[in-house]
mmCIF file of C-alpha atoms and ligand atoms in Angstrom:
data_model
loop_
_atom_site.group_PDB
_atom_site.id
_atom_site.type_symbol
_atom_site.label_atom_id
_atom_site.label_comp_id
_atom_site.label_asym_id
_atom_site.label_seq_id
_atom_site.Cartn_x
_atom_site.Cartn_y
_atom_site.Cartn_z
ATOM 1 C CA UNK A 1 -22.860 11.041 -22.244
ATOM 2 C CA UNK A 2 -21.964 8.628 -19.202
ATOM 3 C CA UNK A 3 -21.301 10.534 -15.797
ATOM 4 C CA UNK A 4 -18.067 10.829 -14.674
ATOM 5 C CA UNK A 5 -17.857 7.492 -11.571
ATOM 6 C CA UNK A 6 -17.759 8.659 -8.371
ATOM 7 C CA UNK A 7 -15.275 6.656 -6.814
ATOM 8 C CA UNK A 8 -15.505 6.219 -2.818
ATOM 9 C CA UNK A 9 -11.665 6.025 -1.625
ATOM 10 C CA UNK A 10 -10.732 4.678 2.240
ATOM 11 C CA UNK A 11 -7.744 5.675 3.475
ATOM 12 C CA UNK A 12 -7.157 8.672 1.146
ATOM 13 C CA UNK A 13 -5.297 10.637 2.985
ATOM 14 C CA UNK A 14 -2.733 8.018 3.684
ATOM 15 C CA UNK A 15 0.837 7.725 1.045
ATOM 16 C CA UNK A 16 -0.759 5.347 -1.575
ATOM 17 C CA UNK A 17 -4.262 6.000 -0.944
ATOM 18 C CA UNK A 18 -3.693 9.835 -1.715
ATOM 19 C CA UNK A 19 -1.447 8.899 -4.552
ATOM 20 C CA UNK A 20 -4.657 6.885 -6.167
ATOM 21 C CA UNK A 21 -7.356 9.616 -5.320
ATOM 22 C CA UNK A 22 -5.337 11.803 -7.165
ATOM 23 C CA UNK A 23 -4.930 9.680 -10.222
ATOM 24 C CA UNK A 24 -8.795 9.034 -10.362
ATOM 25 C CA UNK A 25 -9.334 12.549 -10.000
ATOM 26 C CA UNK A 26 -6.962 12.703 -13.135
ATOM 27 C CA UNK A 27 -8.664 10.376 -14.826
ATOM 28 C CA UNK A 28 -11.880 12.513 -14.878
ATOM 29 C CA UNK A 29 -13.779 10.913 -11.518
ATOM 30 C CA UNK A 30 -15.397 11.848 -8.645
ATOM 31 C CA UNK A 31 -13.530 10.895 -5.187
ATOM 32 C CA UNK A 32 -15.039 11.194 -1.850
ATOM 33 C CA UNK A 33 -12.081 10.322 0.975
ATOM 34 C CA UNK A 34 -12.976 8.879 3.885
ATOM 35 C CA UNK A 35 -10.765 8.649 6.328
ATOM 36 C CA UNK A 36 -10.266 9.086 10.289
ATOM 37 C CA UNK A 37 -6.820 10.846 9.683
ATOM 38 C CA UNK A 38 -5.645 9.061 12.574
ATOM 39 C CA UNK A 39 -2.399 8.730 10.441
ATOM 40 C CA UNK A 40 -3.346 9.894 6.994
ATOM 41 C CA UNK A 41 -3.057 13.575 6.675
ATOM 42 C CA UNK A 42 -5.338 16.080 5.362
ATOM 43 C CA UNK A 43 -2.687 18.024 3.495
ATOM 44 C CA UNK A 44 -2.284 14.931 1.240
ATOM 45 C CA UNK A 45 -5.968 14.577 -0.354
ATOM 46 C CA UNK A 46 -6.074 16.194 -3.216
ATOM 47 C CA UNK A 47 -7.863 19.553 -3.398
ATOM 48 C CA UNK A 48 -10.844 18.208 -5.443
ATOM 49 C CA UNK A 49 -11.435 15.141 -3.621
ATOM 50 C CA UNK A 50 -14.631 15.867 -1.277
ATOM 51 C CA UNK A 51 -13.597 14.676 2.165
ATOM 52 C CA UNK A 52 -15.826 12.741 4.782
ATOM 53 C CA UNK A 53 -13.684 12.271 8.249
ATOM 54 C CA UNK A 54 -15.226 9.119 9.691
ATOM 55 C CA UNK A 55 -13.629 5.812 11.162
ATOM 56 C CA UNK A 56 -14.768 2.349 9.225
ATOM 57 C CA UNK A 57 -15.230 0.857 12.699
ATOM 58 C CA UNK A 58 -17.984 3.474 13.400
ATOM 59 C CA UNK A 59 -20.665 1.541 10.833
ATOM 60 C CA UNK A 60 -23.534 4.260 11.356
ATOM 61 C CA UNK A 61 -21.126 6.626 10.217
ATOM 62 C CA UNK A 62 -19.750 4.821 7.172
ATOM 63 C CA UNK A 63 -23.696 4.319 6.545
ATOM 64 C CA UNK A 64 -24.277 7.964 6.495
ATOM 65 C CA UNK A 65 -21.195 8.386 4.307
ATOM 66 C CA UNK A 66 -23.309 6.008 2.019
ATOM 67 C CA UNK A 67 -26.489 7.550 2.295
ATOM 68 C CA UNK A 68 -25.364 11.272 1.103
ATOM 69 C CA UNK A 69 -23.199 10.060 -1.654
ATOM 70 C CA UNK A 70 -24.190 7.823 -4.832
ATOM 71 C CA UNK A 71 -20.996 5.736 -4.711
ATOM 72 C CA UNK A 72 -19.977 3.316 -8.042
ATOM 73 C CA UNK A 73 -16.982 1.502 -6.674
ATOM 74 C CA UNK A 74 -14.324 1.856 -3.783
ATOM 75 C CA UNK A 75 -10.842 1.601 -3.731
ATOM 76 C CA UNK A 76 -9.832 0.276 0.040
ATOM 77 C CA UNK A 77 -6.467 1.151 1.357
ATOM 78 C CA UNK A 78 -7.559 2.282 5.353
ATOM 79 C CA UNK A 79 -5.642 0.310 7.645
ATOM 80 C CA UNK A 80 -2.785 -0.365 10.395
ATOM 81 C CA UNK A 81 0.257 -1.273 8.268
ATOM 82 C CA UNK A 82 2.935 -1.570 10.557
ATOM 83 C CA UNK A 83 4.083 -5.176 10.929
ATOM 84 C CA UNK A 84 5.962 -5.132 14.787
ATOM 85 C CA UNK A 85 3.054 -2.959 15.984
ATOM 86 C CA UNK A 86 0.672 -5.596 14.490
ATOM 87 C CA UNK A 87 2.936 -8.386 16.976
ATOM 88 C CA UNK A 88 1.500 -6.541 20.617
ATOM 89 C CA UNK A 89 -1.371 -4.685 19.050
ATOM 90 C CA UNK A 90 -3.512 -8.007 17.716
ATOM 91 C CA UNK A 91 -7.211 -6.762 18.343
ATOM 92 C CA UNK A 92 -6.688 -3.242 17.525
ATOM 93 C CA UNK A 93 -5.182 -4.289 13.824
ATOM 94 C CA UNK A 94 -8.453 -7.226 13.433
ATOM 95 C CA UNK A 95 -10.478 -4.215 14.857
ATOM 96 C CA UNK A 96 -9.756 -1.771 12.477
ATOM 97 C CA UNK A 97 -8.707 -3.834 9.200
ATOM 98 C CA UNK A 98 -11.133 -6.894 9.819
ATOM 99 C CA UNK A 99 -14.345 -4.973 11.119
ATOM 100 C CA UNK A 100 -13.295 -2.008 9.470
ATOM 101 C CA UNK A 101 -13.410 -3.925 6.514
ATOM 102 C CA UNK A 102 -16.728 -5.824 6.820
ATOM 103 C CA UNK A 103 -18.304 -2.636 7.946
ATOM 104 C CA UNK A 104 -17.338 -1.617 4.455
ATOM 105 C CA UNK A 105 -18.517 -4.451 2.595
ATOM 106 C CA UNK A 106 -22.446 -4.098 4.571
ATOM 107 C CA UNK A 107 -22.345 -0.751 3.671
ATOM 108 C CA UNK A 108 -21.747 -1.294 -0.208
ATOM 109 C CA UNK A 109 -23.950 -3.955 0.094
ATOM 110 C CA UNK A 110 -26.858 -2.399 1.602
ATOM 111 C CA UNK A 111 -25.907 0.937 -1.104
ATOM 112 C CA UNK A 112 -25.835 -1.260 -4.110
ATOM 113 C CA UNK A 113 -22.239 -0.657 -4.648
ATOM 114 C CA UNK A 114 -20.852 -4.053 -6.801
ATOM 115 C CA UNK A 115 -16.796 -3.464 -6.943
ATOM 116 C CA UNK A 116 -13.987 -2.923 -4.382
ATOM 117 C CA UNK A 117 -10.461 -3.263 -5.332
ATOM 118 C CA UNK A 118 -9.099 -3.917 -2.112
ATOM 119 C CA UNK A 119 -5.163 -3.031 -0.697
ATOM 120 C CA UNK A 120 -3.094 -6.434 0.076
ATOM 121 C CA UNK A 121 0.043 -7.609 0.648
ATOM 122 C CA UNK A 122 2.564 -9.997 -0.166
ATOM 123 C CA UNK A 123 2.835 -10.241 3.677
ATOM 124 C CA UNK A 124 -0.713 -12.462 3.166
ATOM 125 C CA UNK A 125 2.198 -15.244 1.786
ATOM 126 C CA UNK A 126 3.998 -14.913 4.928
ATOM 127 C CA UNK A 127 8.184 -17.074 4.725
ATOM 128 C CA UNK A 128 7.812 -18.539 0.815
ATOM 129 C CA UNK A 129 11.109 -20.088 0.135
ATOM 130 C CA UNK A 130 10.318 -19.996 -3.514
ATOM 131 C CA UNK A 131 11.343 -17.101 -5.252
ATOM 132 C CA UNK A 132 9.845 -15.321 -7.562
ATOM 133 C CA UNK A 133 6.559 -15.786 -5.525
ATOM 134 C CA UNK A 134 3.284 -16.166 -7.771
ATOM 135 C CA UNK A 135 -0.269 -15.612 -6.892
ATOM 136 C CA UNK A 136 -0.449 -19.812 -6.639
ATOM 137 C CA UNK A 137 2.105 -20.109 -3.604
ATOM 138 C CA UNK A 138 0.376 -20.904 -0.033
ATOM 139 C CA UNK A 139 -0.826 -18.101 2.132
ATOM 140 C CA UNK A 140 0.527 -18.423 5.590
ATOM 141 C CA UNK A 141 0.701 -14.815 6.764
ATOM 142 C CA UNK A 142 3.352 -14.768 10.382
ATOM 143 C CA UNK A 143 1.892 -11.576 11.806
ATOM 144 C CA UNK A 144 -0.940 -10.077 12.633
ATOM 145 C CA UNK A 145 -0.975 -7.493 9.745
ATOM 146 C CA UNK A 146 -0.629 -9.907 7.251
ATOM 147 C CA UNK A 147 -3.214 -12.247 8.806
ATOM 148 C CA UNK A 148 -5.993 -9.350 9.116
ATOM 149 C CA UNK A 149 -5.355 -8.607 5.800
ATOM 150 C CA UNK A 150 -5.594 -12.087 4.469
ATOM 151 C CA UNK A 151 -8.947 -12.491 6.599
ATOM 152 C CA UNK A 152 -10.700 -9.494 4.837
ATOM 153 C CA UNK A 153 -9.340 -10.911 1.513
ATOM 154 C CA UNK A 154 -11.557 -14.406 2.665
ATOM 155 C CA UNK A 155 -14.649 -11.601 3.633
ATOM 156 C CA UNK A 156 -14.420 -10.756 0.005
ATOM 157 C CA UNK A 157 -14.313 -13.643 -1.969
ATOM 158 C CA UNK A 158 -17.218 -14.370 0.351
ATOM 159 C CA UNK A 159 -19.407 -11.523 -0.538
ATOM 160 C CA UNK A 160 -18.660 -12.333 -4.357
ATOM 161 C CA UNK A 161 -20.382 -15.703 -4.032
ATOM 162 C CA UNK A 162 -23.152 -14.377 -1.532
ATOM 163 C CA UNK A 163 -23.864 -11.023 -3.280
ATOM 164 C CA UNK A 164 -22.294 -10.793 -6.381
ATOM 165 C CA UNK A 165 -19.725 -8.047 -5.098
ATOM 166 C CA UNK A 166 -16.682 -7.803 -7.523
ATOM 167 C CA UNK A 167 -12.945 -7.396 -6.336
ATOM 168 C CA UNK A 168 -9.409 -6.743 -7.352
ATOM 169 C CA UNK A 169 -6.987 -7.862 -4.274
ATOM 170 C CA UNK A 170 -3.687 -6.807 -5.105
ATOM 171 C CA UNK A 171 -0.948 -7.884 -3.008
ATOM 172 C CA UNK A 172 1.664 -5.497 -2.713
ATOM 173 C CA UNK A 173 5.417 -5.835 -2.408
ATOM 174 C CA UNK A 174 7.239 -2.833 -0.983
ATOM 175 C CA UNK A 175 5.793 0.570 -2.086
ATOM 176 C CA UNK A 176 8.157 2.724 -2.350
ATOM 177 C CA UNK A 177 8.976 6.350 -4.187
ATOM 178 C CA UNK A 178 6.953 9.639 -4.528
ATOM 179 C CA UNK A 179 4.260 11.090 -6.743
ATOM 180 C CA UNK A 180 4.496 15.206 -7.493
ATOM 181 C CA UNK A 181 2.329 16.670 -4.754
ATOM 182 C CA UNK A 182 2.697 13.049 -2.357
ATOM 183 C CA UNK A 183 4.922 10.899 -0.650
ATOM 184 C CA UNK A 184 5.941 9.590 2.554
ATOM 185 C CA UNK A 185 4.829 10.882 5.596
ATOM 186 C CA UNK A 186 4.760 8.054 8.947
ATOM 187 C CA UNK A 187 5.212 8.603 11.974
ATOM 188 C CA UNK A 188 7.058 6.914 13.408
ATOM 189 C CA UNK A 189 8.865 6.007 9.962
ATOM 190 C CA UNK A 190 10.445 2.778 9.795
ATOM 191 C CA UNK A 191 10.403 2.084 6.124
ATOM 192 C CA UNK A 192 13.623 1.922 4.656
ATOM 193 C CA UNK A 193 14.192 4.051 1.958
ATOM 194 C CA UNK A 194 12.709 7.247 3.753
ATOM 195 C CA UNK A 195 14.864 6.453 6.483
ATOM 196 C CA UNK A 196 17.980 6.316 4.436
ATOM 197 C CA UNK A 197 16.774 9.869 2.692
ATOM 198 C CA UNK A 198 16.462 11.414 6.118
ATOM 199 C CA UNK A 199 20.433 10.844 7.079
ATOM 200 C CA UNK A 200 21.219 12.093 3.852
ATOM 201 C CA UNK A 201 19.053 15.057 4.993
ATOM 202 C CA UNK A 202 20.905 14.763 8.575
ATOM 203 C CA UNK A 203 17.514 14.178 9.907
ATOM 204 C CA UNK A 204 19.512 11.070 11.081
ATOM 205 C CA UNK A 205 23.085 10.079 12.162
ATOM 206 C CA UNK A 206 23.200 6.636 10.209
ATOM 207 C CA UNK A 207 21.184 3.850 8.884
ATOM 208 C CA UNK A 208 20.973 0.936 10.805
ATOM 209 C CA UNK A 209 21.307 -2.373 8.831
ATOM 210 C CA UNK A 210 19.151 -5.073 10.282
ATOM 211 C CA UNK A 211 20.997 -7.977 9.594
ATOM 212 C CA UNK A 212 24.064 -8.839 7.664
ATOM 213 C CA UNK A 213 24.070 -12.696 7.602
ATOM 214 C CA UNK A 214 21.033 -13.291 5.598
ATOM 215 C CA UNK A 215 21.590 -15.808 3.227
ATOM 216 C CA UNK A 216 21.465 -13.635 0.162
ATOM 217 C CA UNK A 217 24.844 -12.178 -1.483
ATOM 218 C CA UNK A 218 25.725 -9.457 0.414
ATOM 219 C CA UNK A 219 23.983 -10.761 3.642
ATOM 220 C CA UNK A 220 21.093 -8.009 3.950
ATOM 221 C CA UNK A 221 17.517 -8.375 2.883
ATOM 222 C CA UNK A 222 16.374 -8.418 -0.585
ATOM 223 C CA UNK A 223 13.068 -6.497 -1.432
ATOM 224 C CA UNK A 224 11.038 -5.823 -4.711
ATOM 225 C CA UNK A 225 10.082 -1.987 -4.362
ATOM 226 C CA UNK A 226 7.668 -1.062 -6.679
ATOM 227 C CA UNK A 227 6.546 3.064 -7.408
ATOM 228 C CA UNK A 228 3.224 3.968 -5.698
ATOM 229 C CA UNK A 229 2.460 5.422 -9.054
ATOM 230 C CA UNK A 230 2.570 2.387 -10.484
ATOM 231 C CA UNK A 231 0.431 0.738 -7.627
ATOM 232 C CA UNK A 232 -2.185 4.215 -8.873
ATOM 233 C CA UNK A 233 -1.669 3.024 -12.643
ATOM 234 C CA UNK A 234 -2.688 -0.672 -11.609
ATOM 235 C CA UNK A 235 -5.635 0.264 -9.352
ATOM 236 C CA UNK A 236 -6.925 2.089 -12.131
ATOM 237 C CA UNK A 237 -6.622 -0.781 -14.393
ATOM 238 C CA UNK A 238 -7.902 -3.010 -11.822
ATOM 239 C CA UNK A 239 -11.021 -0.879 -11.314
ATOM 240 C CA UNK A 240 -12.294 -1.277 -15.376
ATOM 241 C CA UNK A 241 -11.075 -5.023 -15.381
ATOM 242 C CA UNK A 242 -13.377 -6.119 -12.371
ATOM 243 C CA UNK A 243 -16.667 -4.948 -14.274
ATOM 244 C CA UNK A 244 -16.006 -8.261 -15.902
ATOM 245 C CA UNK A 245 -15.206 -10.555 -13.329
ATOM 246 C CA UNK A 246 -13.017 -10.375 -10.193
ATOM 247 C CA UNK A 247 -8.685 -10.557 -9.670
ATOM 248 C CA UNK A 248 -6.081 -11.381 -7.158
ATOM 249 C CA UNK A 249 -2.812 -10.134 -7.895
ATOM 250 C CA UNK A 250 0.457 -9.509 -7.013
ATOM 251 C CA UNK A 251 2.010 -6.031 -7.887
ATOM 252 C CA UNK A 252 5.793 -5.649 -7.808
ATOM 253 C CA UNK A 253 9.042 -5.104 -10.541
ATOM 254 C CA UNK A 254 10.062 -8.417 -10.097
ATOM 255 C CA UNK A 255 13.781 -7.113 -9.203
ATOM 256 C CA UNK A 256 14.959 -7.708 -5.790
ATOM 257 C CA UNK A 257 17.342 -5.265 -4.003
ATOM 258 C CA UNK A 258 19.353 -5.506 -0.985
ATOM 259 C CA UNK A 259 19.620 -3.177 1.498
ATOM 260 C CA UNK A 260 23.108 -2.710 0.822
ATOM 261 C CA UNK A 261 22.105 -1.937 -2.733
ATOM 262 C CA UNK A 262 18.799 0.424 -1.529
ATOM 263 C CA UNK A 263 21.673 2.291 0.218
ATOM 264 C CA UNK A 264 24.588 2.040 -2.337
ATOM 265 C CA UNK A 265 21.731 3.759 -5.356
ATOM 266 C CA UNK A 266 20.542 6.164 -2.469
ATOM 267 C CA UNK A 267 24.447 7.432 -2.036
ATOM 268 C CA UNK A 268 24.789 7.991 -5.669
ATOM 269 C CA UNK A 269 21.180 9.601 -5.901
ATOM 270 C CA UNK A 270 21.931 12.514 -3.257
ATOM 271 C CA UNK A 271 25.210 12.401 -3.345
ATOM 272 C CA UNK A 272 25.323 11.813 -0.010
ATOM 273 C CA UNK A 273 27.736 9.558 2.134
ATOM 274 C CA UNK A 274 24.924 8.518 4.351
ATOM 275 C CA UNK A 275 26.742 6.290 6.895
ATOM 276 C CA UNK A 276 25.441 2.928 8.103
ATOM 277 C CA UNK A 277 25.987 0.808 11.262
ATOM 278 C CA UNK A 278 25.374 -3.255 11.462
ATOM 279 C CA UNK A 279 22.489 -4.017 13.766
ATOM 280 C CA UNK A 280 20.813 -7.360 14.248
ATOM 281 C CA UNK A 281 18.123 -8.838 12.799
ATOM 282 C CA UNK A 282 14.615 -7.233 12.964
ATOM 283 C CA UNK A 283 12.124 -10.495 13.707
ATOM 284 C CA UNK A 284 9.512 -11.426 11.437
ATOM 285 C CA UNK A 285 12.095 -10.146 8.277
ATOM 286 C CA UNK A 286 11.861 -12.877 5.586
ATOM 287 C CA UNK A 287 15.254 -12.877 3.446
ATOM 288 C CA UNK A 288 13.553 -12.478 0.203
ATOM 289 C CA UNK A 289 10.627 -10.991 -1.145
ATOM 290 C CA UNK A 290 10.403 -11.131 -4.681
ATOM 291 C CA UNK A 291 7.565 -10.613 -7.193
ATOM 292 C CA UNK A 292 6.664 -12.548 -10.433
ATOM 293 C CA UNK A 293 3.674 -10.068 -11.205
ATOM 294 C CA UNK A 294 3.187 -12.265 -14.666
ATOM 295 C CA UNK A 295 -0.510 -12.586 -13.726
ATOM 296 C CA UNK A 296 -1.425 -8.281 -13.303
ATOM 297 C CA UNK A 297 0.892 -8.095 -16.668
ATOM 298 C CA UNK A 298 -1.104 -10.689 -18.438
ATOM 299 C CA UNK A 299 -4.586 -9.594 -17.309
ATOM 300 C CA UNK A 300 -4.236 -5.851 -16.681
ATOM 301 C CA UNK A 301 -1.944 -5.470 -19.207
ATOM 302 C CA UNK A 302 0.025 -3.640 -16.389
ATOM 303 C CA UNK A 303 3.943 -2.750 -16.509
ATOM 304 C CA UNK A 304 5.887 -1.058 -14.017
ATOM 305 C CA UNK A 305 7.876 2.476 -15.396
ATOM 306 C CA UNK A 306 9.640 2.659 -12.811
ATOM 307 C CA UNK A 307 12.233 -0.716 -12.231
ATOM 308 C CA UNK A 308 15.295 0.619 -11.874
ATOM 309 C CA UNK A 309 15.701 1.424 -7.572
ATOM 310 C CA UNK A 310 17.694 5.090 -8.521
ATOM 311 C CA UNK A 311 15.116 6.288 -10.267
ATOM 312 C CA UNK A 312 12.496 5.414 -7.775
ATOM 313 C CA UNK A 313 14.423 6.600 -4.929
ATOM 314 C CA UNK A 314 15.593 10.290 -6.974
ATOM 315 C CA UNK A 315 11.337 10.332 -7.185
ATOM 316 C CA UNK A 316 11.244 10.021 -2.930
ATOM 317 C CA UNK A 317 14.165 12.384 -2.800
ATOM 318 C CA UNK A 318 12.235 15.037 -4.376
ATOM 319 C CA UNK A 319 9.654 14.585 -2.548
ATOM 320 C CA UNK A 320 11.978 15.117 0.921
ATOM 321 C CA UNK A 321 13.639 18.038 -0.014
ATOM 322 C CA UNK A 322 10.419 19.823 -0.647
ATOM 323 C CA UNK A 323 8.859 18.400 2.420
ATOM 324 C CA UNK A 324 11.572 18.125 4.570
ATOM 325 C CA UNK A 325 9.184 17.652 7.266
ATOM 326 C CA UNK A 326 6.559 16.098 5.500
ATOM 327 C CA UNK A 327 3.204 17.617 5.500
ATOM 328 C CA UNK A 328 2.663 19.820 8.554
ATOM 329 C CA UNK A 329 5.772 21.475 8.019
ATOM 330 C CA UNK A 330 6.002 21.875 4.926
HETATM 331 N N1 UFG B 401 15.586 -2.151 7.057
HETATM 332 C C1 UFG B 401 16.837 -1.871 7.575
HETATM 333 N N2 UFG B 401 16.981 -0.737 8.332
HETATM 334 C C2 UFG B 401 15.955 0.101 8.579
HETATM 335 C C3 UFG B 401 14.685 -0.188 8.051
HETATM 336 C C4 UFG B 401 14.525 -1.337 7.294
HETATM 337 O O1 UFG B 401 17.804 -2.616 7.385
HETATM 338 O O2 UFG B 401 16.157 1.105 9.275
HETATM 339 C C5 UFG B 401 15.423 -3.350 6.233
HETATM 340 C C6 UFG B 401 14.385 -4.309 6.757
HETATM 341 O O3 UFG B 401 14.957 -5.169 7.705
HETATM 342 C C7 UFG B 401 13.939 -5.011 5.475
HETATM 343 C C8 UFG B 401 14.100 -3.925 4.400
HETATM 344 O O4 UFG B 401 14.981 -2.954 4.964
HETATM 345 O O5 UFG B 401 14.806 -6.042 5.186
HETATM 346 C C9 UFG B 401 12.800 -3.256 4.026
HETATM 347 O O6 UFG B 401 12.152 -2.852 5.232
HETATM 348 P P1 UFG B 401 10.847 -1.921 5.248
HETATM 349 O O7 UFG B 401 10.515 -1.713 6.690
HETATM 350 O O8 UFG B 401 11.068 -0.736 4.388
HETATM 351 O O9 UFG B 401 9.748 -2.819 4.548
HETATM 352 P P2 UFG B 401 9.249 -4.286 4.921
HETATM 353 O O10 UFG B 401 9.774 -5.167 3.830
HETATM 354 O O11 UFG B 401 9.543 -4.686 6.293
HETATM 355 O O12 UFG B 401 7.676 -4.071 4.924
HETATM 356 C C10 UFG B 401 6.953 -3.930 3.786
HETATM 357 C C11 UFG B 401 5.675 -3.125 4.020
HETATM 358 C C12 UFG B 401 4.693 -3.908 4.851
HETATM 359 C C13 UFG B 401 4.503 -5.246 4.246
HETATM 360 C C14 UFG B 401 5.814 -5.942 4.153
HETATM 361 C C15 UFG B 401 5.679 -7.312 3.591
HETATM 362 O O13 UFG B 401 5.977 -1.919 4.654
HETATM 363 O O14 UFG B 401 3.477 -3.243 4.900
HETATM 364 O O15 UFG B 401 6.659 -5.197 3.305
HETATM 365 O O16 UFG B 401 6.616 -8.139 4.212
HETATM 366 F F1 UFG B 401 3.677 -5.998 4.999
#
């Protein structure tokens, strides 16, 4: 009989990284977490995931990690992920998601370790005027984020051609929603649907709508939020598919929702009024983000359960009432 894979996983204790160590674990694997819990949180790894606190930009570390563990494959979601921060904060996000990143790669490379499915983002396409956007548009990231994420995805493809390394790059849209034991947990938040759940808590006063005059129908921002358990059910997929050769693609519903709308299905969700007040525009907000995610259908045979933006917000809401606090306090 085969041993179960043990499955190195960056970033684990972060909200989609924890939500795939837990599927693998479900699956039957092995997971060993590294992360620096700088803002992942120990709470969220999942009780039989062995746990290694190191940072990716210490390489003798990571080595060491290397060294005591007989890795198969690593799924690679530690990073900085917060697009303003990335706009004053330039060598600290290429620090940590570039060199982090090609620490990683050496590391696999030197441990034999021939597939990565890496954590994207459709911010690698940067202001696409075409909507739905496919895998073939231009990248032409706008912020740092986006670019250090793109430049790692070039590291990749590199080490494919040099040594045979195999990769899944999946480019997600917005992750949103909850999984049983995780969700959420930033600080500072700024994503949008927690932050409409927490003045329905009365964490909060009011939502702030950045932007009314986009033009889109109701003048707010239109997003594609797609269930981190479907981002866990596609890594999964992604992991098997790359024994075969390697992938780049986008993961998303392909629905777009407004703002107004995110709000509108989070007031009939809670039942809460959850007031809002007009702000202007937050910079470096494209109108439209929009998924075709044809190609992960096609080749992963991948489909999204959750499309409809109630259901995915009732699975955050859960999650906040339980963890009002999110994981220190629970
Ligand atoms: N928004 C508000 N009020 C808020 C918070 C957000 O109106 O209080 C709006 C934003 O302006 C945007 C939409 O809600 O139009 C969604 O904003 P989020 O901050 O939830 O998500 P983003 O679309 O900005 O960011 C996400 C990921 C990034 C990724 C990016 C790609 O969090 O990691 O998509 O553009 F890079």
């Amino acid at each position: 009989m085969n041993h179960p894979e043990t499955i190195l996983v960056t970033g684990g204790g972060g909200y989609i990284g924890s939500v795939n160590a837990a599927a693998l674990l479900q699956q039957g694997r092995r997971v060993i977490v590294v992360d620096n819990f700088e803002r992942g949180h120990r709470e969220a790894v999942p009780p039989r995931a062995v746990i290694e606190t190191c940072d990716l930009r210490d390489e003798a570390a990571l080595n060491r990690v290397f060294e005591a563990h007989r890795v198969d494959a690593v799924m690679h979601f530690g990073a900085y992920a917060y697009v303003g921060e990335s706009m004053t904060r330039a060598e600290e996000y290429f620090h940590n998601n570039f060199i982090g990143g090609y620490h990683l790669l050496n590391a696999m490379r030197r441990h034999g370790v021939q597939r990565i499915v890496f954590s994207s983002t459709c911010a690698t396409y940067g202001e696409v005027d075409n909507v739905p956007i496919d895998e073939t548009q231009p990248t032409n990231p706008i912020n740092p984020y986006g670019r250090s994420k793109l430049a790692f995805e070039l590291l990749i493809r590199s080490y494919e051609e040099a040594y045979g390394i195999r990769h899944a790059i999946l480019r997600y849209f917005n992750a949103a929603g909850a999984a049983l034991e995780q969700g959420e947990d930033h600080d500072p938040e700024t994503h949008l649907i927690p932050l409409v759940l927490f003045t329905a808590l009365g964490k909060r006063e009011a939502v702030s709508i950045f932007g009314t005059d986009y033009d889109t129908p109701d003048g707010t921002c239109i997003r594609d939020y797609i269930h981190v358990s479907d981002l866990a059910d596609a890594h999964l997929r992604a992991l098997e598919y790359i024994k075969q050769e390697s992938i780049t693609c986008n993961l998303g519903t392909e629905q777009g929702y407004s703002v107004l709308e995110v709000i509108q299905a989070a007031r009939a969700v809670t039942g809460h009024p959850i007031p809002v007040r007009e702000a202007p525009r937050r910079p470096g907000d494209p109108p439209r983000l929009i998924a075709s995610a044809r190609k992960a259908q096609r080749l992963l045979d991948w489909k999204p359960r959750y499309v409809d933006i109630q259901e995915i917000i009732h699975t955050a809401w859960q999650w906040f009432l339980a963890h009002p606090d999110g994981y220190k306090r629970k």
